[in-house]
Amino acid sequence: MESKSNSKIHNNVLSTIGDTPIVELHRCLPKTQHQFFAKLEFLNPGASVKDRIALSIIEAAEKSGELKPGGTIVEATSGNTGVGLALVAAVKGYKCIFVMPEKMSEEKRKTLRAYGAEVVITPSGVEPDDPRSHYSVAKRITVETPGAYHTNQYHNVANITQHYEVTGPEIWKQMDGKIDAFVAGAGTGGTISGVGRYLREKNPKVNIVCADPIGSILYDVFYHKKPIDPVGSYLVEGIGEDMLPANMHFDALTDFIRVNDKESFTACRNICRTEGMLVGPSAGAALAAAIKFSETLKTPSKILVLFPDSGKSYLSKAFDDNWMRQNKLID
C-alpha cells in the first residue's frame, strides 16, 4: 500500500486511506462495567473499510502484471469493495464492471455508477455455483472481457495480508495495546482474520469475535466444521456468507455471536441517534454482538467494535421508517 506523505497535502486521494480514528462509545450502550470503542472505517474516502483492500489488491495486481494499463477491473461485490475499487480505478485510469445481488441498496448502485462503473445486477439467494450468482457472473464477465482482471476479494491473499500488515498494527498502536476483545462482521473474512491474527500474536488473550447474521453458514462452520442450519436470507448487507471464502481463517478467531436483522438495524439507528455516527446495519450487527459477548465477561474489559461503513448507503432502508415497518423491523 502507498505510504502516507509527511506533507499536509496529499498527492491524491489514495494516500488518505486508513489511519481512521477510534472513539469511545457511551450513550448507545446498556449499563455496563465494560468500555466500548469504535473503529470508524466509514471515514475512509470511499466511506468503508473496503478502501483498504481495494488499494492493496490493485497494487498487487499491477506488480504481478495481471492488471495492465487501461485494463478492466471486475468484482462480485455487495457494494463497498466496488466503491473502493472504483475510486482507486478513477485515480489510476482503469475501467470497472461490478456484479451485485439485487438485495443491495439503490444508493450503492448509484454510487458505483457515479464513479463511472458498469453495474450488473443478479438474483439474491441463489447458490454460489449457480450460473446466475454474482460470483459466477463476475467470473464469466472476466473471461469474456479483453484485458479484464478479476480482483476476487473473497480469495485474494492481498485482502487478508493488508489487514494483518496495516489495519491490525494500526489498531494495536491506537489502543496502546490495551484491548481485550475485537468484534467485527465477516463477509470475505479478510478484516477479522487479518486483524485477529495480528492482535492475537501481540496478545494471545485478546478475544476475536465475529458477528454473524442468522442465515449465514459461518457460525456453524466455526463451531461444527460444517453447515447445520439451512442457508437463510437476511437483510443486513456485506456480512455473513453462503460459501467459505479463502480469506476466512477460523483459527484467528475465538468466538462467533449470532445476530438477527432486528437487532442489527435497531442498533444501527441507535448509534446514529445517540452517538452522532451515521453507520450502516453491519455496524449495528457488530455492536449488538459485542454487547452480547460482553455479558459473558466477568471482569471489566476494553472492547473494540469495527464500524465498517456509512449509513448514507442505507438511507432508503435502515433509516426509512416505512421500509423498516414493511420488513417488520420496527412496530
PDB file of N, CA, C and O in Angstrom, residues 149-220:
ATOM      1  N   TYR A 149      -9.355  -8.051 -15.265  1.00  0.00           N
ATOM      2  CA  TYR A 149      -8.741  -8.673 -14.091  1.00  0.00           C
ATOM      3  C   TYR A 149      -9.810  -8.836 -13.016  1.00  0.00           C
ATOM      4  O   TYR A 149     -10.459  -7.855 -12.622  1.00  0.00           O
ATOM      5  N   HIS A 150     -10.007 -10.078 -12.570  1.00  0.00           N
ATOM      6  CA  HIS A 150     -10.980 -10.368 -11.510  1.00  0.00           C
ATOM      7  C   HIS A 150     -10.285 -10.186 -10.166  1.00  0.00           C
ATOM      8  O   HIS A 150      -9.420 -10.981  -9.797  1.00  0.00           O
ATOM      9  N   THR A 151     -10.658  -9.150  -9.437  1.00  0.00           N
ATOM     10  CA  THR A 151      -9.986  -8.869  -8.163  1.00  0.00           C
ATOM     11  C   THR A 151     -10.264  -9.928  -7.106  1.00  0.00           C
ATOM     12  O   THR A 151      -9.455 -10.143  -6.203  1.00  0.00           O
ATOM     13  N   ASN A 152     -11.416 -10.601  -7.179  1.00  0.00           N
ATOM     14  CA  ASN A 152     -11.683 -11.807  -6.396  1.00  0.00           C
ATOM     15  C   ASN A 152     -11.405 -11.618  -4.902  1.00  0.00           C
ATOM     16  O   ASN A 152     -10.623 -12.332  -4.287  1.00  0.00           O
ATOM     17  N   GLN A 153     -12.090 -10.637  -4.302  1.00  0.00           N
ATOM     18  CA  GLN A 153     -11.827 -10.258  -2.915  1.00  0.00           C
ATOM     19  C   GLN A 153     -11.980 -11.400  -1.913  1.00  0.00           C
ATOM     20  O   GLN A 153     -11.328 -11.415  -0.868  1.00  0.00           O
ATOM     21  N   TYR A 154     -12.827 -12.382  -2.226  1.00  0.00           N
ATOM     22  CA  TYR A 154     -13.082 -13.470  -1.288  1.00  0.00           C
ATOM     23  C   TYR A 154     -11.880 -14.401  -1.140  1.00  0.00           C
ATOM     24  O   TYR A 154     -11.688 -15.021  -0.094  1.00  0.00           O
ATOM     25  N   HIS A 155     -11.072 -14.496  -2.188  1.00  0.00           N
ATOM     26  CA  HIS A 155      -9.974 -15.460  -2.183  1.00  0.00           C
ATOM     27  C   HIS A 155      -8.615 -14.822  -2.446  1.00  0.00           C
ATOM     28  O   HIS A 155      -7.605 -15.515  -2.451  1.00  0.00           O
ATOM     29  N   ASN A 156      -8.565 -13.511  -2.653  1.00  0.00           N
ATOM     30  CA  ASN A 156      -7.322 -12.824  -2.954  1.00  0.00           C
ATOM     31  C   ASN A 156      -6.528 -12.599  -1.668  1.00  0.00           C
ATOM     32  O   ASN A 156      -6.992 -11.928  -0.750  1.00  0.00           O
ATOM     33  N   VAL A 157      -5.302 -13.131  -1.614  1.00  0.00           N
ATOM     34  CA  VAL A 157      -4.500 -13.072  -0.396  1.00  0.00           C
ATOM     35  C   VAL A 157      -4.124 -11.639  -0.018  1.00  0.00           C
ATOM     36  O   VAL A 157      -3.842 -11.348   1.148  1.00  0.00           O
ATOM     37  N   ALA A 158      -4.137 -10.721  -0.988  1.00  0.00           N
ATOM     38  CA  ALA A 158      -3.816  -9.322  -0.677  1.00  0.00           C
ATOM     39  C   ALA A 158      -4.834  -8.713   0.272  1.00  0.00           C
ATOM     40  O   ALA A 158      -4.534  -7.725   0.959  1.00  0.00           O
ATOM     41  N   ASN A 159      -6.017  -9.281   0.339  1.00  0.00           N
ATOM     42  CA  ASN A 159      -7.069  -8.825   1.247  1.00  0.00           C
ATOM     43  C   ASN A 159      -6.637  -9.027   2.700  1.00  0.00           C
ATOM     44  O   ASN A 159      -6.446  -8.075   3.466  1.00  0.00           O
ATOM     45  N   ILE A 160      -6.456 -10.276   3.090  1.00  0.00           N
ATOM     46  CA  ILE A 160      -6.111 -10.567   4.482  1.00  0.00           C
ATOM     47  C   ILE A 160      -4.736 -10.025   4.847  1.00  0.00           C
ATOM     48  O   ILE A 160      -4.505  -9.576   5.975  1.00  0.00           O
ATOM     49  N   THR A 161      -3.804 -10.016   3.889  1.00  0.00           N
ATOM     50  CA  THR A 161      -2.458  -9.513   4.148  1.00  0.00           C
ATOM     51  C   THR A 161      -2.483  -8.044   4.532  1.00  0.00           C
ATOM     52  O   THR A 161      -1.777  -7.602   5.448  1.00  0.00           O
ATOM     53  N   GLN A 162      -3.320  -7.263   3.854  1.00  0.00           N
ATOM     54  CA  GLN A 162      -3.401  -5.840   4.162  1.00  0.00           C
ATOM     55  C   GLN A 162      -3.847  -5.611   5.600  1.00  0.00           C
ATOM     56  O   GLN A 162      -3.281  -4.785   6.321  1.00  0.00           O
ATOM     57  N   HIS A 163      -4.850  -6.364   6.035  1.00  0.00           N
ATOM     58  CA  HIS A 163      -5.359  -6.170   7.395  1.00  0.00           C
ATOM     59  C   HIS A 163      -4.375  -6.677   8.451  1.00  0.00           C
ATOM     60  O   HIS A 163      -4.306  -6.123   9.555  1.00  0.00           O
ATOM     61  N   TYR A 164      -3.616  -7.704   8.121  1.00  0.00           N
ATOM     62  CA  TYR A 164      -2.596  -8.208   9.043  1.00  0.00           C
ATOM     63  C   TYR A 164      -1.428  -7.229   9.149  1.00  0.00           C
ATOM     64  O   TYR A 164      -0.915  -6.963  10.243  1.00  0.00           O
ATOM     65  N   GLU A 165      -1.030  -6.663   8.021  1.00  0.00           N
ATOM     66  CA  GLU A 165       0.167  -5.818   7.994  1.00  0.00           C
ATOM     67  C   GLU A 165      -0.113  -4.350   8.317  1.00  0.00           C
ATOM     68  O   GLU A 165       0.793  -3.638   8.759  1.00  0.00           O
ATOM     69  N   VAL A 166      -1.348  -3.891   8.097  1.00  0.00           N
ATOM     70  CA  VAL A 166      -1.636  -2.463   8.262  1.00  0.00           C
ATOM     71  C   VAL A 166      -2.727  -2.198   9.302  1.00  0.00           C
ATOM     72  O   VAL A 166      -2.504  -1.497  10.292  1.00  0.00           O
ATOM     73  N   THR A 167      -3.921  -2.757   9.101  1.00  0.00           N
ATOM     74  CA  THR A 167      -5.039  -2.437   9.997  1.00  0.00           C
ATOM     75  C   THR A 167      -4.785  -2.938  11.417  1.00  0.00           C
ATOM     76  O   THR A 167      -5.045  -2.222  12.395  1.00  0.00           O
ATOM     77  N   GLY A 168      -4.290  -4.161  11.548  1.00  0.00           N
ATOM     78  CA  GLY A 168      -4.003  -4.725  12.870  1.00  0.00           C
ATOM     79  C   GLY A 168      -3.006  -3.888  13.660  1.00  0.00           C
ATOM     80  O   GLY A 168      -3.289  -3.480  14.801  1.00  0.00           O
ATOM     81  N   PRO A 169      -1.822  -3.612  13.091  1.00  0.00           N
ATOM     82  CA  PRO A 169      -0.865  -2.766  13.802  1.00  0.00           C
ATOM     83  C   PRO A 169      -1.410  -1.371  14.115  1.00  0.00           C
ATOM     84  O   PRO A 169      -1.097  -0.798  15.166  1.00  0.00           O
ATOM     85  N   GLU A 170      -2.215  -0.833  13.206  1.00  0.00           N
ATOM     86  CA  GLU A 170      -2.823   0.486  13.425  1.00  0.00           C
ATOM     87  C   GLU A 170      -3.697   0.463  14.679  1.00  0.00           C
ATOM     88  O   GLU A 170      -3.626   1.365  15.529  1.00  0.00           O
ATOM     89  N   ILE A 171      -4.512  -0.584  14.809  1.00  0.00           N
ATOM     90  CA  ILE A 171      -5.395  -0.728  15.968  1.00  0.00           C
ATOM     91  C   ILE A 171      -4.589  -0.906  17.250  1.00  0.00           C
ATOM     92  O   ILE A 171      -4.874  -0.279  18.285  1.00  0.00           O
ATOM     93  N   TRP A 172      -3.590  -1.761  17.205  1.00  0.00           N
ATOM     94  CA  TRP A 172      -2.763  -2.037  18.389  1.00  0.00           C
ATOM     95  C   TRP A 172      -2.110  -0.746  18.899  1.00  0.00           C
ATOM     96  O   TRP A 172      -2.086  -0.474  20.099  1.00  0.00           O
ATOM     97  N   LYS A 173      -1.607   0.050  17.963  1.00  0.00           N
ATOM     98  CA  LYS A 173      -0.955   1.307  18.327  1.00  0.00           C
ATOM     99  C   LYS A 173      -1.965   2.288  18.902  1.00  0.00           C
ATOM    100  O   LYS A 173      -1.704   2.942  19.927  1.00  0.00           O
ATOM    101  N   GLN A 174      -3.131   2.406  18.263  1.00  0.00           N
ATOM    102  CA  GLN A 174      -4.139   3.358  18.732  1.00  0.00           C
ATOM    103  C   GLN A 174      -4.662   3.003  20.122  1.00  0.00           C
ATOM    104  O   GLN A 174      -4.966   3.891  20.926  1.00  0.00           O
ATOM    105  N   MET A 175      -4.774   1.707  20.399  1.00  0.00           N
ATOM    106  CA  MET A 175      -5.281   1.252  21.698  1.00  0.00           C
ATOM    107  C   MET A 175      -4.168   1.105  22.730  1.00  0.00           C
ATOM    108  O   MET A 175      -4.425   0.675  23.861  1.00  0.00           O
ATOM    109  N   ASP A 176      -2.948   1.456  22.356  1.00  0.00           N
ATOM    110  CA  ASP A 176      -1.783   1.291  23.237  1.00  0.00           C
ATOM    111  C   ASP A 176      -1.667  -0.137  23.762  1.00  0.00           C
ATOM    112  O   ASP A 176      -1.209  -0.363  24.894  1.00  0.00           O
ATOM    113  N   GLY A 177      -2.118  -1.083  22.947  1.00  0.00           N
ATOM    114  CA  GLY A 177      -2.030  -2.490  23.337  1.00  0.00           C
ATOM    115  C   GLY A 177      -3.047  -2.898  24.388  1.00  0.00           C
ATOM    116  O   GLY A 177      -3.046  -4.053  24.834  1.00  0.00           O
ATOM    117  N   LYS A 178      -3.920  -1.968  24.778  1.00  0.00           N
ATOM    118  CA  LYS A 178      -4.897  -2.263  25.830  1.00  0.00           C
ATOM    119  C   LYS A 178      -6.243  -2.598  25.196  1.00  0.00           C
ATOM    120  O   LYS A 178      -7.124  -1.750  25.057  1.00  0.00           O
ATOM    121  N   ILE A 179      -6.386  -3.839  24.794  1.00  0.00           N
ATOM    122  CA  ILE A 179      -7.610  -4.304  24.145  1.00  0.00           C
ATOM    123  C   ILE A 179      -7.876  -5.740  24.569  1.00  0.00           C
ATOM    124  O   ILE A 179      -6.980  -6.582  24.525  1.00  0.00           O
ATOM    125  N   ASP A 180      -9.099  -6.000  24.994  1.00  0.00           N
ATOM    126  CA  ASP A 180      -9.470  -7.346  25.452  1.00  0.00           C
ATOM    127  C   ASP A 180     -10.293  -8.102  24.429  1.00  0.00           C
ATOM    128  O   ASP A 180     -10.310  -9.334  24.428  1.00  0.00           O
ATOM    129  N   ALA A 181     -10.998  -7.368  23.556  1.00  0.00           N
ATOM    130  CA  ALA A 181     -11.811  -8.032  22.539  1.00  0.00           C
ATOM    131  C   ALA A 181     -11.943  -7.129  21.312  1.00  0.00           C
ATOM    132  O   ALA A 181     -12.036  -5.909  21.436  1.00  0.00           O
ATOM    133  N   PHE A 182     -11.924  -7.776  20.147  1.00  0.00           N
ATOM    134  CA  PHE A 182     -12.164  -7.092  18.876  1.00  0.00           C
ATOM    135  C   PHE A 182     -13.370  -7.766  18.239  1.00  0.00           C
ATOM    136  O   PHE A 182     -13.401  -8.990  18.086  1.00  0.00           O
ATOM    137  N   VAL A 183     -14.377  -6.972  17.871  1.00  0.00           N
ATOM    138  CA  VAL A 183     -15.623  -7.523  17.328  1.00  0.00           C
ATOM    139  C   VAL A 183     -15.889  -6.918  15.958  1.00  0.00           C
ATOM    140  O   VAL A 183     -15.855  -5.697  15.785  1.00  0.00           O
ATOM    141  N   ALA A 184     -16.152  -7.786  14.974  1.00  0.00           N
ATOM    142  CA  ALA A 184     -16.454  -7.326  13.618  1.00  0.00           C
ATOM    143  C   ALA A 184     -17.266  -8.391  12.915  1.00  0.00           C
ATOM    144  O   ALA A 184     -17.294  -9.556  13.332  1.00  0.00           O
ATOM    145  N   GLY A 185     -17.927  -8.004  11.840  1.00  0.00           N
ATOM    146  CA  GLY A 185     -18.591  -8.970  10.981  1.00  0.00           C
ATOM    147  C   GLY A 185     -17.592  -9.557  10.004  1.00  0.00           C
ATOM    148  O   GLY A 185     -16.431  -9.148   9.949  1.00  0.00           O
ATOM    149  N   ALA A 186     -18.063 -10.542   9.221  1.00  0.00           N
ATOM    150  CA  ALA A 186     -17.203 -11.157   8.203  1.00  0.00           C
ATOM    151  C   ALA A 186     -17.998 -11.380   6.931  1.00  0.00           C
ATOM    152  O   ALA A 186     -19.071 -11.981   6.962  1.00  0.00           O
ATOM    153  N   GLY A 187     -17.480 -10.862   5.831  1.00  0.00           N
ATOM    154  CA  GLY A 187     -18.023 -11.148   4.508  1.00  0.00           C
ATOM    155  C   GLY A 187     -17.002 -11.994   3.778  1.00  0.00           C
ATOM    156  O   GLY A 187     -17.106 -13.209   3.678  1.00  0.00           O
ATOM    157  N   THR A 188     -15.917 -11.339   3.334  1.00  0.00           N
ATOM    158  CA  THR A 188     -14.789 -12.090   2.779  1.00  0.00           C
ATOM    159  C   THR A 188     -13.990 -12.757   3.892  1.00  0.00           C
ATOM    160  O   THR A 188     -13.289 -13.733   3.655  1.00  0.00           O
ATOM    161  N   GLY A 189     -14.071 -12.211   5.102  1.00  0.00           N
ATOM    162  CA  GLY A 189     -13.291 -12.728   6.223  1.00  0.00           C
ATOM    163  C   GLY A 189     -11.951 -12.058   6.382  1.00  0.00           C
ATOM    164  O   GLY A 189     -11.258 -12.263   7.383  1.00  0.00           O
ATOM    165  N   GLY A 190     -11.552 -11.228   5.415  1.00  0.00           N
ATOM    166  CA  GLY A 190     -10.219 -10.652   5.428  1.00  0.00           C
ATOM    167  C   GLY A 190      -9.951  -9.725   6.597  1.00  0.00           C
ATOM    168  O   GLY A 190      -8.883  -9.794   7.219  1.00  0.00           O
ATOM    169  N   THR A 191     -10.911  -8.870   6.931  1.00  0.00           N
ATOM    170  CA  THR A 191     -10.700  -7.898   8.012  1.00  0.00           C
ATOM    171  C   THR A 191     -10.524  -8.596   9.352  1.00  0.00           C
ATOM    172  O   THR A 191      -9.520  -8.419  10.038  1.00  0.00           O
ATOM    173  N   ILE A 192     -11.504  -9.403   9.736  1.00  0.00           N
ATOM    174  CA  ILE A 192     -11.450 -10.008  11.066  1.00  0.00           C
ATOM    175  C   ILE A 192     -10.328 -11.035  11.169  1.00  0.00           C
ATOM    176  O   ILE A 192      -9.695 -11.165  12.221  1.00  0.00           O
ATOM    177  N   SER A 193     -10.025 -11.739  10.085  1.00  0.00           N
ATOM    178  CA  SER A 193      -8.959 -12.743  10.131  1.00  0.00           C
ATOM    179  C   SER A 193      -7.582 -12.086  10.193  1.00  0.00           C
ATOM    180  O   SER A 193      -6.719 -12.509  10.970  1.00  0.00           O
ATOM    181  N   GLY A 194      -7.366 -11.054   9.370  1.00  0.00           N
ATOM    182  CA  GLY A 194      -6.073 -10.384   9.367  1.00  0.00           C
ATOM    183  C   GLY A 194      -5.814  -9.623  10.648  1.00  0.00           C
ATOM    184  O   GLY A 194      -4.752  -9.765  11.275  1.00  0.00           O
ATOM    185  N   VAL A 195      -6.802  -8.824  11.077  1.00  0.00           N
ATOM    186  CA  VAL A 195      -6.664  -8.087  12.335  1.00  0.00           C
ATOM    187  C   VAL A 195      -6.565  -9.054  13.504  1.00  0.00           C
ATOM    188  O   VAL A 195      -5.729  -8.895  14.395  1.00  0.00           O
ATOM    189  N   GLY A 196      -7.423 -10.076  13.489  1.00  0.00           N
ATOM    190  CA  GLY A 196      -7.433 -11.043  14.588  1.00  0.00           C
ATOM    191  C   GLY A 196      -6.105 -11.748  14.753  1.00  0.00           C
ATOM    192  O   GLY A 196      -5.600 -11.917  15.875  1.00  0.00           O
ATOM    193  N   ARG A 197      -5.513 -12.174  13.640  1.00  0.00           N
ATOM    194  CA  ARG A 197      -4.228 -12.870  13.716  1.00  0.00           C
ATOM    195  C   ARG A 197      -3.154 -11.956  14.311  1.00  0.00           C
ATOM    196  O   ARG A 197      -2.375 -12.371  15.169  1.00  0.00           O
ATOM    197  N   TYR A 198      -3.138 -10.704  13.847  1.00  0.00           N
ATOM    198  CA  TYR A 198      -2.121  -9.782  14.365  1.00  0.00           C
ATOM    199  C   TYR A 198      -2.310  -9.526  15.863  1.00  0.00           C
ATOM    200  O   TYR A 198      -1.350  -9.592  16.641  1.00  0.00           O
ATOM    201  N   LEU A 199      -3.541  -9.225  16.274  1.00  0.00           N
ATOM    202  CA  LEU A 199      -3.784  -8.909  17.683  1.00  0.00           C
ATOM    203  C   LEU A 199      -3.459 -10.083  18.596  1.00  0.00           C
ATOM    204  O   LEU A 199      -2.894  -9.909  19.680  1.00  0.00           O
ATOM    205  N   ARG A 200      -3.781 -11.296  18.150  1.00  0.00           N
ATOM    206  CA  ARG A 200      -3.519 -12.464  19.000  1.00  0.00           C
ATOM    207  C   ARG A 200      -2.037 -12.850  19.015  1.00  0.00           C
ATOM    208  O   ARG A 200      -1.589 -13.497  19.959  1.00  0.00           O
ATOM    209  N   GLU A 201      -1.313 -12.438  17.995  1.00  0.00           N
ATOM    210  CA  GLU A 201       0.142 -12.611  18.055  1.00  0.00           C
ATOM    211  C   GLU A 201       0.749 -11.647  19.071  1.00  0.00           C
ATOM    212  O   GLU A 201       1.712 -11.988  19.755  1.00  0.00           O
ATOM    213  N   LYS A 202       0.169 -10.451  19.173  1.00  0.00           N
ATOM    214  CA  LYS A 202       0.644  -9.482  20.164  1.00  0.00           C
ATOM    215  C   LYS A 202       0.222  -9.870  21.569  1.00  0.00           C
ATOM    216  O   LYS A 202       0.966  -9.670  22.528  1.00  0.00           O
ATOM    217  N   ASN A 203      -1.000 -10.419  21.688  1.00  0.00           N
ATOM    218  CA  ASN A 203      -1.518 -10.847  22.992  1.00  0.00           C
ATOM    219  C   ASN A 203      -2.507 -11.996  22.786  1.00  0.00           C
ATOM    220  O   ASN A 203      -3.641 -11.754  22.370  1.00  0.00           O
ATOM    221  N   PRO A 204      -2.102 -13.228  23.060  1.00  0.00           N
ATOM    222  CA  PRO A 204      -2.972 -14.392  22.827  1.00  0.00           C
ATOM    223  C   PRO A 204      -4.268 -14.375  23.618  1.00  0.00           C
ATOM    224  O   PRO A 204      -5.179 -15.160  23.330  1.00  0.00           O
ATOM    225  N   LYS A 205      -4.379 -13.480  24.598  1.00  0.00           N
ATOM    226  CA  LYS A 205      -5.595 -13.424  25.407  1.00  0.00           C
ATOM    227  C   LYS A 205      -6.687 -12.552  24.783  1.00  0.00           C
ATOM    228  O   LYS A 205      -7.812 -12.523  25.282  1.00  0.00           O
ATOM    229  N   VAL A 206      -6.379 -11.841  23.701  1.00  0.00           N
ATOM    230  CA  VAL A 206      -7.385 -10.996  23.058  1.00  0.00           C
ATOM    231  C   VAL A 206      -8.452 -11.880  22.410  1.00  0.00           C
ATOM    232  O   VAL A 206      -8.142 -12.825  21.687  1.00  0.00           O
ATOM    233  N   ASN A 207      -9.709 -11.589  22.690  1.00  0.00           N
ATOM    234  CA  ASN A 207     -10.825 -12.302  22.066  1.00  0.00           C
ATOM    235  C   ASN A 207     -11.127 -11.681  20.701  1.00  0.00           C
ATOM    236  O   ASN A 207     -11.236 -10.460  20.587  1.00  0.00           O
ATOM    237  N   ILE A 208     -11.275 -12.524  19.685  1.00  0.00           N
ATOM    238  CA  ILE A 208     -11.629 -12.064  18.342  1.00  0.00           C
ATOM    239  C   ILE A 208     -13.010 -12.639  18.036  1.00  0.00           C
ATOM    240  O   ILE A 208     -13.164 -13.856  17.859  1.00  0.00           O
ATOM    241  N   VAL A 209     -14.007 -11.759  17.981  1.00  0.00           N
ATOM    242  CA  VAL A 209     -15.402 -12.183  17.959  1.00  0.00           C
ATOM    243  C   VAL A 209     -16.067 -11.763  16.645  1.00  0.00           C
ATOM    244  O   VAL A 209     -16.041 -10.586  16.270  1.00  0.00           O
ATOM    245  N   CYS A 210     -16.675 -12.733  15.971  1.00  0.00           N
ATOM    246  CA  CYS A 210     -17.357 -12.456  14.710  1.00  0.00           C
ATOM    247  C   CYS A 210     -18.856 -12.327  14.922  1.00  0.00           C
ATOM    248  O   CYS A 210     -19.495 -13.207  15.509  1.00  0.00           O
ATOM    249  N   ALA A 211     -19.427 -11.230  14.435  1.00  0.00           N
ATOM    250  CA  ALA A 211     -20.876 -11.039  14.430  1.00  0.00           C
ATOM    251  C   ALA A 211     -21.417 -11.645  13.143  1.00  0.00           C
ATOM    252  O   ALA A 211     -21.083 -11.186  12.049  1.00  0.00           O
ATOM    253  N   ASP A 212     -22.235 -12.678  13.258  1.00  0.00           N
ATOM    254  CA  ASP A 212     -22.706 -13.406  12.081  1.00  0.00           C
ATOM    255  C   ASP A 212     -24.231 -13.347  11.998  1.00  0.00           C
ATOM    256  O   ASP A 212     -24.926 -13.682  12.967  1.00  0.00           O
ATOM    257  N   PRO A 213     -24.783 -12.919  10.855  1.00  0.00           N
ATOM    258  CA  PRO A 213     -26.243 -12.869  10.726  1.00  0.00           C
ATOM    259  C   PRO A 213     -26.853 -14.271  10.743  1.00  0.00           C
ATOM    260  O   PRO A 213     -26.246 -15.224  10.220  1.00  0.00           O
ATOM    261  N   ILE A 214     -28.023 -14.409  11.320  1.00  0.00           N
ATOM    262  CA  ILE A 214     -28.749 -15.680  11.245  1.00  0.00           C
ATOM    263  C   ILE A 214     -29.117 -15.921   9.778  1.00  0.00           C
ATOM    264  O   ILE A 214     -29.712 -15.067   9.124  1.00  0.00           O
ATOM    265  N   GLY A 215     -28.714 -17.082   9.257  1.00  0.00           N
ATOM    266  CA  GLY A 215     -28.870 -17.381   7.836  1.00  0.00           C
ATOM    267  C   GLY A 215     -27.536 -17.598   7.155  1.00  0.00           C
ATOM    268  O   GLY A 215     -27.450 -18.214   6.092  1.00  0.00           O
ATOM    269  N   SER A 216     -26.454 -17.108   7.790  1.00  0.00           N
ATOM    270  CA  SER A 216     -25.094 -17.325   7.297  1.00  0.00           C
ATOM    271  C   SER A 216     -24.599 -18.703   7.751  1.00  0.00           C
ATOM    272  O   SER A 216     -25.024 -19.223   8.790  1.00  0.00           O
ATOM    273  N   ILE A 217     -23.645 -19.272   6.991  1.00  0.00           N
ATOM    274  CA  ILE A 217     -23.102 -20.594   7.362  1.00  0.00           C
ATOM    275  C   ILE A 217     -21.884 -20.489   8.275  1.00  0.00           C
ATOM    276  O   ILE A 217     -21.430 -21.507   8.818  1.00  0.00           O
ATOM    277  N   LEU A 218     -21.327 -19.292   8.459  1.00  0.00           N
ATOM    278  CA  LEU A 218     -20.028 -19.175   9.122  1.00  0.00           C
ATOM    279  C   LEU A 218     -20.063 -19.640  10.578  1.00  0.00           C
ATOM    280  O   LEU A 218     -19.134 -20.301  11.052  1.00  0.00           O
ATOM    281  N   TYR A 219     -21.119 -19.294  11.298  1.00  0.00           N
ATOM    282  CA  TYR A 219     -21.246 -19.708  12.704  1.00  0.00           C
ATOM    283  C   TYR A 219     -21.178 -21.224  12.813  1.00  0.00           C
ATOM    284  O   TYR A 219     -20.439 -21.779  13.645  1.00  0.00           O
ATOM    285  N   ASP A 220     -21.939 -21.911  11.980  1.00  0.00           N
ATOM    286  CA  ASP A 220     -21.956 -23.379  12.020  1.00  0.00           C
ATOM    287  C   ASP A 220     -20.608 -23.977  11.657  1.00  0.00           C
ATOM    288  O   ASP A 220     -20.141 -24.926  12.302  1.00  0.00           O
TER     289      ASP A 220
END
